[in-house]
Steps between C-alpha positions, in 0.01 A plus 500: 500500500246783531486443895866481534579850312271690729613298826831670359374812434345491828808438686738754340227778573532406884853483466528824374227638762659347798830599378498889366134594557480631199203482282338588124152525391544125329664342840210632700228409258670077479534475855131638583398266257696189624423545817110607489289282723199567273691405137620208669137426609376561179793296352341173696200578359610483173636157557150370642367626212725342248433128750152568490521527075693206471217298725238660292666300179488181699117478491566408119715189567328194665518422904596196635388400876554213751213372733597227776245387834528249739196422677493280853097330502405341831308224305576343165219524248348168452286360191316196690302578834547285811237220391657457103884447687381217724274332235812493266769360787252211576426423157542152509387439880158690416480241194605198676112476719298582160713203316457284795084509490524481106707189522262305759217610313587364177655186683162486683289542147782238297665286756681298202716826498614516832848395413580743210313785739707337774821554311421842355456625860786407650707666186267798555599498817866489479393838227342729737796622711667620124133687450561641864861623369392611188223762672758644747751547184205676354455676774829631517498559153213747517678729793588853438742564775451893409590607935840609328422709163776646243391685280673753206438698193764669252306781274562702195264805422515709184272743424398549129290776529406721784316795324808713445591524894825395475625696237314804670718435813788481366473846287381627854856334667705689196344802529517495904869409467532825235283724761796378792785630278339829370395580889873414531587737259300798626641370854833577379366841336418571859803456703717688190270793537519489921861469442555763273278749731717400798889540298381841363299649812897429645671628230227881550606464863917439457416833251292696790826416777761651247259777445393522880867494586576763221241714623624496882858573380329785329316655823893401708650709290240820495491416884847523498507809272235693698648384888813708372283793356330496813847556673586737289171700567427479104166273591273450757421214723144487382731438203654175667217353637310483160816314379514282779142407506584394124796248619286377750215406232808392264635242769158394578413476079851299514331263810223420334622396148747296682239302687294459197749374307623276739124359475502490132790291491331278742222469271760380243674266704205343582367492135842315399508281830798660624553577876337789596810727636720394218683875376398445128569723232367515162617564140356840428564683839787698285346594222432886469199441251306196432455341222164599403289343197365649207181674481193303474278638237184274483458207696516130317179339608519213204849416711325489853238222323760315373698527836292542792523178695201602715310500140649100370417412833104600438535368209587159583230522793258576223592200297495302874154564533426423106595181593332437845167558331619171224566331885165560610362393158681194470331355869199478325570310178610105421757414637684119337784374692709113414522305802703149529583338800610158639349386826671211714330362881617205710257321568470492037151413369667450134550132599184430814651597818886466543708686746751603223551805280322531186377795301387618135453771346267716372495779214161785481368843431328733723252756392360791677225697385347777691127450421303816722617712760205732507733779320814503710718469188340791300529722868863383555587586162323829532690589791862410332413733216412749728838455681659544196345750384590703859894410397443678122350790665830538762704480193310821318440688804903452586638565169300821474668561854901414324399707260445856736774363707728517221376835357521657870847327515619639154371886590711506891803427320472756274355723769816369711741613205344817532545573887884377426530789260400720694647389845789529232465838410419620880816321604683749282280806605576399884847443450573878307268630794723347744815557334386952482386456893808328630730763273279796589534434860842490508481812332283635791227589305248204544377424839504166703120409426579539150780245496242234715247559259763407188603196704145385577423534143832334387410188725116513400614487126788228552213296691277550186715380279571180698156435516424597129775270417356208675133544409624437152641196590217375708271614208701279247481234753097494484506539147695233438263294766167609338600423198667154606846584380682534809798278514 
């Protein structure tokens, strides 16, 4: 819903760009930031950040993997030799000679039992080819057949304790993903700043053409005034010249604000990623005096801590590094972890040798325990604390920094307030001056030069107070930044 509203805000600003042109202070600030290649950076970063959290957490929950192999042997492993398989195949052929010589030796020794041995051999006899048949199914029996071998594993791992690592990461993944969005915010404090420099250095300039062009109508019409003086032989063409040299530098003063605001709004377009030749014009062009803040009496440095994202951002490094050194720690102490698994191979040994699937499974613990390292752990964890300690140093030596830059800040805006009160009160001095030297040279009584140097000093004054005007604003604007207020 969030997404959607700014997609709409985003298109009704271009619509109203592309269509009149016309742009505020607000307009220029939401497009700059919508369309900033940095905050969008930074806004991806944020994201990876948040991912990287959320994998952090998983590190609590237990991991289940899959193991699978096939395995192509040229020869089968094999439990009898050569010598053992042959004996067993001719098990009842090898017996058959040894039975034989028995026999006719105890026939020999008791010849009143030839018949009965007589008998018993032939029945033995008719036997031995079953012994022969029994050895080879023996033999078979006893083969591995392991050329083709599948073999699999499915495993769970939890880990019970692993010195206070995980939890350490994943306060290092939260604060990492709050570093991303306060860089974002001071990102953002950024481009409203640049774009705030760039609408009023346009709005001075729009200010400097009507006065530039006010001036030169000024110097036409003494030009015009003395040409006809100089006709009438009531002025001299030294007279002229001095005039005319003043409309030249008038129409060149004209040139050159022209250009540079032509550039300025450049700088703006570009800012709000509008096309660079596009004929804006911007809310406060018409205004005769700015709205100007109030007067800045002491500077709020309690309000810059609370504020400054540069400041939250050390901050949460700090507490980064606080937590690194518990990292380091925890590499050297126990570590317990659950592990079950349930194995499964064709050819299975559960049941001798079969070429058929069959596993079990199997439920343990695993125990680490770092025993001597010849001192890395106490060095490691040395050098963490030192890190850290580097990261609480930054964050004294930069608020001590916030807090000149916000006293420095506080004093040019009322030093700012000052020049506008008195670029103020010459503006009325210059205009009275200009008002006696234009009526006392109609009169005839104040020369040419006089009425150039009441001009000069009109313009110089007008200028002033253009540029008084917007050093208050621009001194607001860092105010506001240095104490981390600007909005």
């Amino acid at each position: 819903m969030k997404k959607l509203f700014l997609l709409t805000i985003l298109l009704s600003l271009t619509f109203i760009v592309k269509a009149q042109s016309f742009l505020s202070l607000d307009s220029c600030r939401a497009l700059a930031l919508a369309n900033n290649k940095d905050l969008l950076i930074s806004n991806e970063k944020i994201n990876a950040a948040h991912y990287q959290h959320k994998a952090a957490f998983t590190n609590y929950l237990p991991s289940f993997s899959a193991t699978g192999t096939y395995m192509r042997n040229q020869k089968e492993f094999s439990l009898l030799n050569n010598d053992q398989k042959a004996a067993l195949s001719g098990l009842g052929t090898n017996l058959a000679g040894p039975i034989q010589q028995t026999a006719t030796e105890i026939a020999t020794a008791h010849p009143e039992l030839r018949p009965l041995i007589a008998s018993l051999s032939e029945k033995l006899g008719a036997a031995l080819p079953a012994l022969d048949q029994a050895g080879n199914s023996l033999v078979d029996a006893l083969r591995t057949d392991t050329r083709n071998v599948y073999a699999g594993a499915i495993t769970l791992t939890q880990p019970l304790y692993m010195g206070g690592k995980i939890r350490a990461y994943n306060k290092i993944t939260k604060y990492a993903e709050e570093l991303a969005q306060q860089q974002h915010q001071g990102g953002m404090q950024e481009v409203i700043m640049s774009t705030d420099q760039a609408y009023w250095q346009v709005i001075s300039l729009v200010n400097k053409k009507k006065l530039a062009e006010s001036f030169l109508k000024l110097v036409q019409k003494l030009d015009s005034d003395v040409s006809k003086m100089v006709a009438e032989g009531v002025a001299t063409t030294a007279d002229e010249l001095s005039v005319k040299v003043k409309v030249n530098e008038a129409e060149m003063t004209l040139t050159q604000v022209e250009d540079g605001l032509s550039l300025s709004k450049m700088v703006l377009c570009q800012l709000c990623d509008i096309p660079l030749n596009t004929d804006i014009r911007l809310a406060d062009e018409n205004m005769e005096n700015l709205t100007l803040p109030d007067m800045y009496t002491e500077s709020n440095v309690s309000t810059a801590f609370a504020n400054r994202e540069e400041l939250k951002s050390l901050e949460l490094a700090e507490k980064i590094y606080r937590q690194k050194v518990n990292v380091t720690r925890a590499e050297f102490l126990p570590s317990v972890g659950l592990t079950a698994n349930y194995l499964f191979s064709n050819p299975s040994l559960v049941n001798g040798f079969e070429n058929k699937f069959r596993g079990m499974w199997g439920i343990g613990v695993i125990v680490k325990i770092p025993v001597f390292h010849w001192g890395e752990g106490i060095y490691k964890v040395k050098a963490a604390k030192a890190e850290a300690n580097i990261a609480r140093y930054q964050l004294e030596d930069v608020k001590e920094k916030v807090e000149l830059q916000v006293t420095q800040s506080s004093y040019k805006v009322n030093e700012a307030v000052k020049k506008l009160n008195m670029a103020e009160k010459n503006m009325e001095k210059a205009e009275e001056n200009l008002r006696y030297a234009n009526l006392g040279f109609k009169e005839g009584v104040i020369p040419t030069s006089n009425v150039l140097e009441a001009q000069t000093a009109w313009l110089s004054a007008q200028s002033g107070k253009i540029d008084a005007q917007i050093d208050l604003k621009m001194s607001e604007i860092y105010l506001n930044k240095s104490m981390g207020t600007l909005k």
